[in-house]
PDB file of C-alpha atoms in Angstrom:
ATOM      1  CA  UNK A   1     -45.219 -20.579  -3.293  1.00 48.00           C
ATOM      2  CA  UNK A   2     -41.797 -19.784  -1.329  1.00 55.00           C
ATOM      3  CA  UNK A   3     -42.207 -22.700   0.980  1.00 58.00           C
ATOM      4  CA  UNK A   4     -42.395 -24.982  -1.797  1.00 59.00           C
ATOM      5  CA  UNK A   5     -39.269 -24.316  -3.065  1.00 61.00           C
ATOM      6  CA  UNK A   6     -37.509 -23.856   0.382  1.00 62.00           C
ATOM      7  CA  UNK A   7     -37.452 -27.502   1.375  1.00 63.00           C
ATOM      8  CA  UNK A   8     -33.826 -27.735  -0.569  1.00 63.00           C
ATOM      9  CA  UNK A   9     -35.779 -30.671  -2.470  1.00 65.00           C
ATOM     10  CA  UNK A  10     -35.042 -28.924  -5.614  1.00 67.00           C
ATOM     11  CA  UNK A  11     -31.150 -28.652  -5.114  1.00 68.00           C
ATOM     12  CA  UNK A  12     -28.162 -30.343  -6.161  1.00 75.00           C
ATOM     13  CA  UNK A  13     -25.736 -31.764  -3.438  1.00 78.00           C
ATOM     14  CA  UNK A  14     -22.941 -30.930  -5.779  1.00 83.00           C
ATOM     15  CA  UNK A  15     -23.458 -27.082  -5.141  1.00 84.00           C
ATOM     16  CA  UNK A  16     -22.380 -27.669  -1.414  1.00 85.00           C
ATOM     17  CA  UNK A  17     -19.284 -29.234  -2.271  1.00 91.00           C
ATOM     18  CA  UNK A  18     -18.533 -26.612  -4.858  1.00 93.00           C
ATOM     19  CA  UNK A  19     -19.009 -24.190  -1.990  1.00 92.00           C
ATOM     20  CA  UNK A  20     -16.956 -26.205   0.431  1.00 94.00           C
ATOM     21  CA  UNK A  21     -14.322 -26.766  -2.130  1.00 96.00           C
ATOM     22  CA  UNK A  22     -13.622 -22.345  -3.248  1.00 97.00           C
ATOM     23  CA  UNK A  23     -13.920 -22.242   0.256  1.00 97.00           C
ATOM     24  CA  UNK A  24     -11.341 -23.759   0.976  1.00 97.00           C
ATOM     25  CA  UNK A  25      -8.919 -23.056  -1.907  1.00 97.00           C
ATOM     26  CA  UNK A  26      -9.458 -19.021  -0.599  1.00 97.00           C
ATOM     27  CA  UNK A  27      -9.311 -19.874   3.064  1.00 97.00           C
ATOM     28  CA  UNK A  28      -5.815 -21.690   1.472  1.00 97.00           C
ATOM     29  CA  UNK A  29      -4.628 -18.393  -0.635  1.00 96.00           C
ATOM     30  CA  UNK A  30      -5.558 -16.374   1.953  1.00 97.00           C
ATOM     31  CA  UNK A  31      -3.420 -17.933   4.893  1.00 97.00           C
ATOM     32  CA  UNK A  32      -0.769 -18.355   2.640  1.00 96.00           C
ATOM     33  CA  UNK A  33      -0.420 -15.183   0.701  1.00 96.00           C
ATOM     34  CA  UNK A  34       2.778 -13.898   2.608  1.00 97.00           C
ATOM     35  CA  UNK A  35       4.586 -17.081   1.872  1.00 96.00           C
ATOM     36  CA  UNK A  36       3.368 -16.639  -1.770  1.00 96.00           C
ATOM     37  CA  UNK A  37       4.875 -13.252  -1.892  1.00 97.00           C
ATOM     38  CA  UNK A  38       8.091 -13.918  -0.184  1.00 97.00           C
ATOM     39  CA  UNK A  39       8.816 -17.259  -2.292  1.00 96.00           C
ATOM     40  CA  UNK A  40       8.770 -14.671  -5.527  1.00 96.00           C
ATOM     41  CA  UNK A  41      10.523 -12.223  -3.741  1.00 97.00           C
ATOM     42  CA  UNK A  42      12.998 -15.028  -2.815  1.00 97.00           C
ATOM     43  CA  UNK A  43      12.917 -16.824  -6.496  1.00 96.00           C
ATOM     44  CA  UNK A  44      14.048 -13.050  -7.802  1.00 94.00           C
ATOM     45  CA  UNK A  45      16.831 -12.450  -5.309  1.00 94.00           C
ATOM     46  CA  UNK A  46      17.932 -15.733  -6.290  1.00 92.00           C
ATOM     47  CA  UNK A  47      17.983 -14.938 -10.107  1.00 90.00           C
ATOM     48  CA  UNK A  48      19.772 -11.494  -9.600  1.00 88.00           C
ATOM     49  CA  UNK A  49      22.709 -13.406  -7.466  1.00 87.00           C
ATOM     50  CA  UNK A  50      22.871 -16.062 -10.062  1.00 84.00           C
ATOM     51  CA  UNK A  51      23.441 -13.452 -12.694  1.00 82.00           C
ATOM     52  CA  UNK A  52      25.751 -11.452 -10.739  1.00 76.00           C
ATOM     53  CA  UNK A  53      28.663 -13.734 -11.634  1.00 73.00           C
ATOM     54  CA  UNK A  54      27.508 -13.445 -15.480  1.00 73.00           C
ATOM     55  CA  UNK A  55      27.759  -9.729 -15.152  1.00 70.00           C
ATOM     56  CA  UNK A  56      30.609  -9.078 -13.223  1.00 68.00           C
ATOM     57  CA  UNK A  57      33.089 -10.033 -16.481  1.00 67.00           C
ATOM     58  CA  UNK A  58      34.401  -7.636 -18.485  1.00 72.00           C
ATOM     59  CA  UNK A  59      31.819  -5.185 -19.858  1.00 73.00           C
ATOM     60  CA  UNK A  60      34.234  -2.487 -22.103  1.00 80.00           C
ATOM     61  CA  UNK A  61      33.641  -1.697 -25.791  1.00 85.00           C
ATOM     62  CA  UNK A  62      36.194  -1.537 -28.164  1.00 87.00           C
ATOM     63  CA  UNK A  63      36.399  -1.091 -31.756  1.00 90.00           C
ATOM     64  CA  UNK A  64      36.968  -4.947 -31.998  1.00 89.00           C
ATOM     65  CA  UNK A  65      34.004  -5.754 -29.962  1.00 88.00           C
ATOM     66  CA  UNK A  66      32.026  -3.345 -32.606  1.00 91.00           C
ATOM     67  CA  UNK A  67      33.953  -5.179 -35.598  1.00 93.00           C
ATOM     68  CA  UNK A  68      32.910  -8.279 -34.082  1.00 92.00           C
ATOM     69  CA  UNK A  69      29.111  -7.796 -34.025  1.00 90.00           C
ATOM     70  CA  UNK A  70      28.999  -5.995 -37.457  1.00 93.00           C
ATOM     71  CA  UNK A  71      30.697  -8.956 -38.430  1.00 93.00           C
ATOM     72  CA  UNK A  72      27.863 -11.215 -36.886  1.00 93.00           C
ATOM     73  CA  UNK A  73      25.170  -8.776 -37.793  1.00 92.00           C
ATOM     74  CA  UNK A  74      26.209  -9.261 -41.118  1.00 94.00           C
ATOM     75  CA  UNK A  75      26.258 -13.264 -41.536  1.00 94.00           C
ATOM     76  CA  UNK A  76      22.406 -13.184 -40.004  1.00 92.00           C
ATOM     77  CA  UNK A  77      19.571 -14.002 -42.197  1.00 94.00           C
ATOM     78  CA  UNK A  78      16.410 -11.428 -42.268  1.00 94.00           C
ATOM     79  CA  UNK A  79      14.499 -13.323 -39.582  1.00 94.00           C
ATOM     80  CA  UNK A  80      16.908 -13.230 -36.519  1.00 93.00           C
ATOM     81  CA  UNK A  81      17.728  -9.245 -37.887  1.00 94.00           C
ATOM     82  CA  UNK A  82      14.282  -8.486 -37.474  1.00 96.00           C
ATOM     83  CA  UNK A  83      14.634 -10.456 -33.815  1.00 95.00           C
ATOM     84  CA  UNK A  84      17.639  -8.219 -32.885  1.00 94.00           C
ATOM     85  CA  UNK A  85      15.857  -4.991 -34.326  1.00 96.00           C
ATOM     86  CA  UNK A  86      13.051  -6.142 -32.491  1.00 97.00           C
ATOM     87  CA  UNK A  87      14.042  -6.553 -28.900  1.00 96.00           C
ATOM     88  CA  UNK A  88      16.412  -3.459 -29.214  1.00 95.00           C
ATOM     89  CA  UNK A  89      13.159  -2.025 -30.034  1.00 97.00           C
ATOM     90  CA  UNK A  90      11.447  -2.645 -26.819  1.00 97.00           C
ATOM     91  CA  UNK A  91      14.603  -2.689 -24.870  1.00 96.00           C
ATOM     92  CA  UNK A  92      14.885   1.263 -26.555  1.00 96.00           C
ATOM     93  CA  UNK A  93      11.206   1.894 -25.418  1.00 96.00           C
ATOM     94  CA  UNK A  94      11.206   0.516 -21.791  1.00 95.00           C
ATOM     95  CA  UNK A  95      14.254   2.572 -21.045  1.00 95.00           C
ATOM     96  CA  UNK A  96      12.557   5.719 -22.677  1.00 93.00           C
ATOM     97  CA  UNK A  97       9.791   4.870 -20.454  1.00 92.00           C
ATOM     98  CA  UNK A  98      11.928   4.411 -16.918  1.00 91.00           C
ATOM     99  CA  UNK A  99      13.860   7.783 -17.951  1.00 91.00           C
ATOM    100  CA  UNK A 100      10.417   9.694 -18.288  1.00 90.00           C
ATOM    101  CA  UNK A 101       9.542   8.129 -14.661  1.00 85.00           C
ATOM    102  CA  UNK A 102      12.551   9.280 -12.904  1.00 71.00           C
ATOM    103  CA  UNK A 103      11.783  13.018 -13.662  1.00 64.00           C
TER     104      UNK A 103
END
């Protein structure tokens, strides 16, 4: 009963070049995987430096800068307030969350 079924008479050809194909996609990731890593690395040192000019301006507070965005905070509509609430939300949490890490 096994040796007639073992004569690969029964099989597909397309199986092999499924096989041969993930093969070589994982031989590909695997060879590769350091340049993968250091092109993200790369892409985010390249996204901090870009924003380092943006941040480097002037970053005080004043009581016209808070006049200012009560006075934009005001002219919004409910659905960008709930945006703003929102993200200060999860900006609130994340930073609760690095804090707790740091102890």
């Amino acid at each position: 009963m096994i040796i007639d079924h073992n004569n690969l008479a029964n099989f597909e050809t397309w199986i092999f070049f499924k096989w041969v194909f993930k093969t070589f996609v994982a031989v590909m990731l695997i060879t590769n995987t350091f340049n993968i890593t250091m092109a993200v690395f790369d892409v985010a040192q390249n996204v901090i430096t870009a924003s380092a000019g943006i941040i480097s301006g002037n970053t005080a507070i004043d009581a016209s800068a808070l006049e200012n965005m009560n006075d934009t905070l005001m002219a919004m509509d409910l659905g960008p307030l709930l945006g703003v609430y929102l993200q200060s939300f999860i900006v609130q949490v994340t930073m609760s969350a690095l804090a707790s890490l740091s102890l």
